[in-house]
């Protein structure tokens, strides 16, 4: 699959990896929007959150659980963090491979722009 996140998942493209198991890989965002900014993705290609079905609920839970564990490991859990999944055009999705953002290390504003 000619997809940058699939290539990272297959170790064909470089990334600063934070975690990996058979189903999931987490790595730092190349264009960080906060002092800590990483992405948690399934290794299998799903174009967006809208592209997965109910049978993927466990996988979605594992994305969130991985985010929670990594936030603790990286020492940002107490100060706080934000998890985001952008979906399709209005959601601001730019890479068409499902990914969960974790942003931390500065006070994030709300509502988002
Ligand atoms: P989206 O806008 O789709 O929600 O988020 C895509 C994210 O992927 C962006 O924050 C962008 O900086 C990041 N990104 C795009 N290409 C690469 C890449 O090749 N490597 C890494 N580590 N991050 C990437
Ligand atoms: Zn992909």
GROMACS .gro file of C-alpha atoms and ligand atoms in nm:
model
  138
    1UNK     CA    1   0.000   0.000   0.000
    2UNK     CA    2   0.145   0.335  -0.104
    3UNK     CA    3   0.058   0.513   0.219
    4UNK     CA    4   0.315   0.688   0.439
    5UNK     CA    5   0.172   0.546   0.762
    6UNK     CA    6   0.161   0.192   0.616
    7UNK     CA    7   0.527   0.241   0.527
    8UNK     CA    8   0.608   0.350   0.882
    9UNK     CA    9   0.414   0.048   1.013
   10UNK     CA   10   0.625  -0.178   0.788
   11UNK     CA   11   0.947   0.000   0.890
   12UNK     CA   12   0.999   0.110   0.531
   13UNK     CA   13   0.985   0.477   0.627
   14UNK     CA   14   1.165   0.631   0.925
   15UNK     CA   15   0.986   0.756   1.232
   16UNK     CA   16   1.065   0.807   1.600
   17UNK     CA   17   0.888   0.502   1.733
   18UNK     CA   18   0.746   0.502   2.085
   19UNK     CA   19   0.561   0.171   2.095
   20UNK     CA   20   0.480  -0.123   1.873
   21UNK     CA   21   0.295  -0.453   1.896
   22UNK     CA   22   0.136  -0.683   1.635
   23UNK     CA   23  -0.158  -0.449   1.578
   24UNK     CA   24  -0.044  -0.098   1.663
   25UNK     CA   25   0.248   0.138   1.623
   26UNK     CA   26   0.303   0.479   1.786
   27UNK     CA   27   0.551   0.743   1.672
   28UNK     CA   28   0.625   1.113   1.708
   29UNK     CA   29   0.451   1.352   1.469
   30UNK     CA   30   0.701   1.493   1.219
   31UNK     CA   31   0.541   1.840   1.246
   32UNK     CA   32   0.473   1.860   1.618
   33UNK     CA   33   0.201   2.102   1.726
   34UNK     CA   34   0.294   2.077   2.093
   35UNK     CA   35   0.610   1.988   2.293
   36UNK     CA   36   0.478   1.629   2.300
   37UNK     CA   37   0.288   1.520   1.990
   38UNK     CA   38   0.266   1.161   1.883
   39UNK     CA   39   0.037   0.945   1.672
   40UNK     CA   40  -0.106   0.602   1.751
   41UNK     CA   41  -0.214   0.404   1.446
   42UNK     CA   42  -0.333   0.056   1.357
   43UNK     CA   43  -0.084  -0.130   1.138
   44UNK     CA   44  -0.367  -0.229   0.907
   45UNK     CA   45  -0.477   0.036   0.659
   46UNK     CA   46  -0.812   0.200   0.736
   47UNK     CA   47  -0.870   0.525   0.551
   48UNK     CA   48  -1.034   0.702   0.845
   49UNK     CA   49  -1.236   0.650   1.163
   50UNK     CA   50  -1.539   0.648   0.935
   51UNK     CA   51  -1.394   0.355   0.741
   52UNK     CA   52  -1.385   0.103   1.026
   53UNK     CA   53  -1.678  -0.110   1.137
   54UNK     CA   54  -1.813  -0.230   1.470
   55UNK     CA   55  -1.578  -0.528   1.448
   56UNK     CA   56  -1.291  -0.282   1.501
   57UNK     CA   57  -1.413  -0.150   1.835
   58UNK     CA   58  -1.146  -0.349   2.019
   59UNK     CA   59  -0.879  -0.203   1.793
   60UNK     CA   60  -1.010   0.149   1.858
   61UNK     CA   61  -1.000   0.078   2.230
   62UNK     CA   62  -0.642  -0.037   2.198
   63UNK     CA   63  -0.548   0.288   2.023
   64UNK     CA   64  -0.684   0.485   2.319
   65UNK     CA   65  -0.531   0.253   2.576
   66UNK     CA   66  -0.193   0.287   2.407
   67UNK     CA   67  -0.230   0.665   2.411
   68UNK     CA   68  -0.306   0.655   2.784
   69UNK     CA   69  -0.009   0.434   2.865
   70UNK     CA   70   0.235   0.636   2.653
   71UNK     CA   71   0.114   0.965   2.804
   72UNK     CA   72   0.202   0.821   3.145
   73UNK     CA   73   0.537   0.688   3.027
   74UNK     CA   74   0.628   1.020   2.871
   75UNK     CA   75   0.536   1.203   3.191
   76UNK     CA   76   0.258   1.419   3.054
   77UNK     CA   77  -0.044   1.246   3.206
   78UNK     CA   78  -0.058   1.453   3.525
   79UNK     CA   79  -0.030   1.788   3.350
   80UNK     CA   80  -0.273   1.671   3.084
   81UNK     CA   81  -0.306   1.597   2.720
   82UNK     CA   82  -0.552   1.590   2.434
   83UNK     CA   83  -0.645   1.299   2.207
   84UNK     CA   84  -0.780   1.382   1.862
   85UNK     CA   85  -0.895   1.185   1.559
   86UNK     CA   86  -0.953   1.406   1.258
   87UNK     CA   87  -1.198   1.253   1.010
   88UNK     CA   88  -1.248   1.355   0.648
   89UNK     CA   89  -1.232   1.708   0.514
   90UNK     CA   90  -1.423   1.903   0.777
   91UNK     CA   91  -1.237   1.718   1.051
   92UNK     CA   92  -0.907   1.833   0.904
   93UNK     CA   93  -0.774   1.490   0.812
   94UNK     CA   94  -0.467   1.510   0.588
   95UNK     CA   95  -0.329   1.153   0.599
   96UNK     CA   96  -0.583   0.892   0.492
   97UNK     CA   97  -0.474   0.623   0.737
   98UNK     CA   98  -0.659   0.618   1.070
   99UNK     CA   99  -0.452   0.781   1.343
  100UNK     CA  100  -0.504   0.910   1.694
  101UNK     CA  101  -0.314   1.227   1.788
  102UNK     CA  102  -0.186   1.285   2.141
  103UNK     CA  103  -0.086   1.644   2.219
  104UNK     CA  104   0.066   1.761   2.546
  105UNK     CA  105   0.320   1.990   2.706
  106UNK     CA  106   0.139   2.319   2.666
  107UNK     CA  107  -0.204   2.460   2.744
  108UNK     CA  108  -0.425   2.379   2.447
  109UNK     CA  109  -0.707   2.612   2.358
  110UNK     CA  110  -1.071   2.522   2.315
  111UNK     CA  111  -1.273   2.538   2.096
  112UNK     CA  112  -1.041   2.425   1.815
  113UNK     CA  113  -1.012   2.650   1.512
  114LIG     P1  114  -0.416   1.467   1.022
  114LIG     O1  115  -0.404   1.607   0.970
  114LIG     O2  116  -0.443   1.370   0.909
  114LIG     O3  117  -0.508   1.450   1.137
  114LIG     O4  118  -0.274   1.432   1.081
  114LIG     C1  119  -0.169   1.384   1.005
  114LIG     C2  120  -0.044   1.407   1.087
  114LIG     O5  121   0.058   1.326   1.035
  114LIG     C3  122   0.006   1.551   1.084
  114LIG     O6  123   0.012   1.601   1.216
  114LIG     C4  124   0.142   1.540   1.019
  114LIG     O7  125   0.236   1.629   1.075
  114LIG     C5  126   0.180   1.395   1.041
  114LIG     N1  127   0.265   1.338   0.940
  114LIG     C6  128   0.246   1.346   0.805
  114LIG     N2  129   0.342   1.277   0.741
  114LIG     C7  130   0.423   1.226   0.837
  114LIG     C8  131   0.542   1.146   0.831
  114LIG     O8  132   0.593   1.109   0.726
  114LIG     N3  133   0.597   1.111   0.951
  114LIG     C9  134   0.544   1.150   1.070
  114LIG     N4  135   0.608   1.109   1.180
  114LIG     N5  136   0.433   1.225   1.078
  114LIG    C10  137   0.373   1.262   0.963
  115LIG    ZN1  138  -0.199   0.314   0.531
   0.00000   0.00000   0.00000
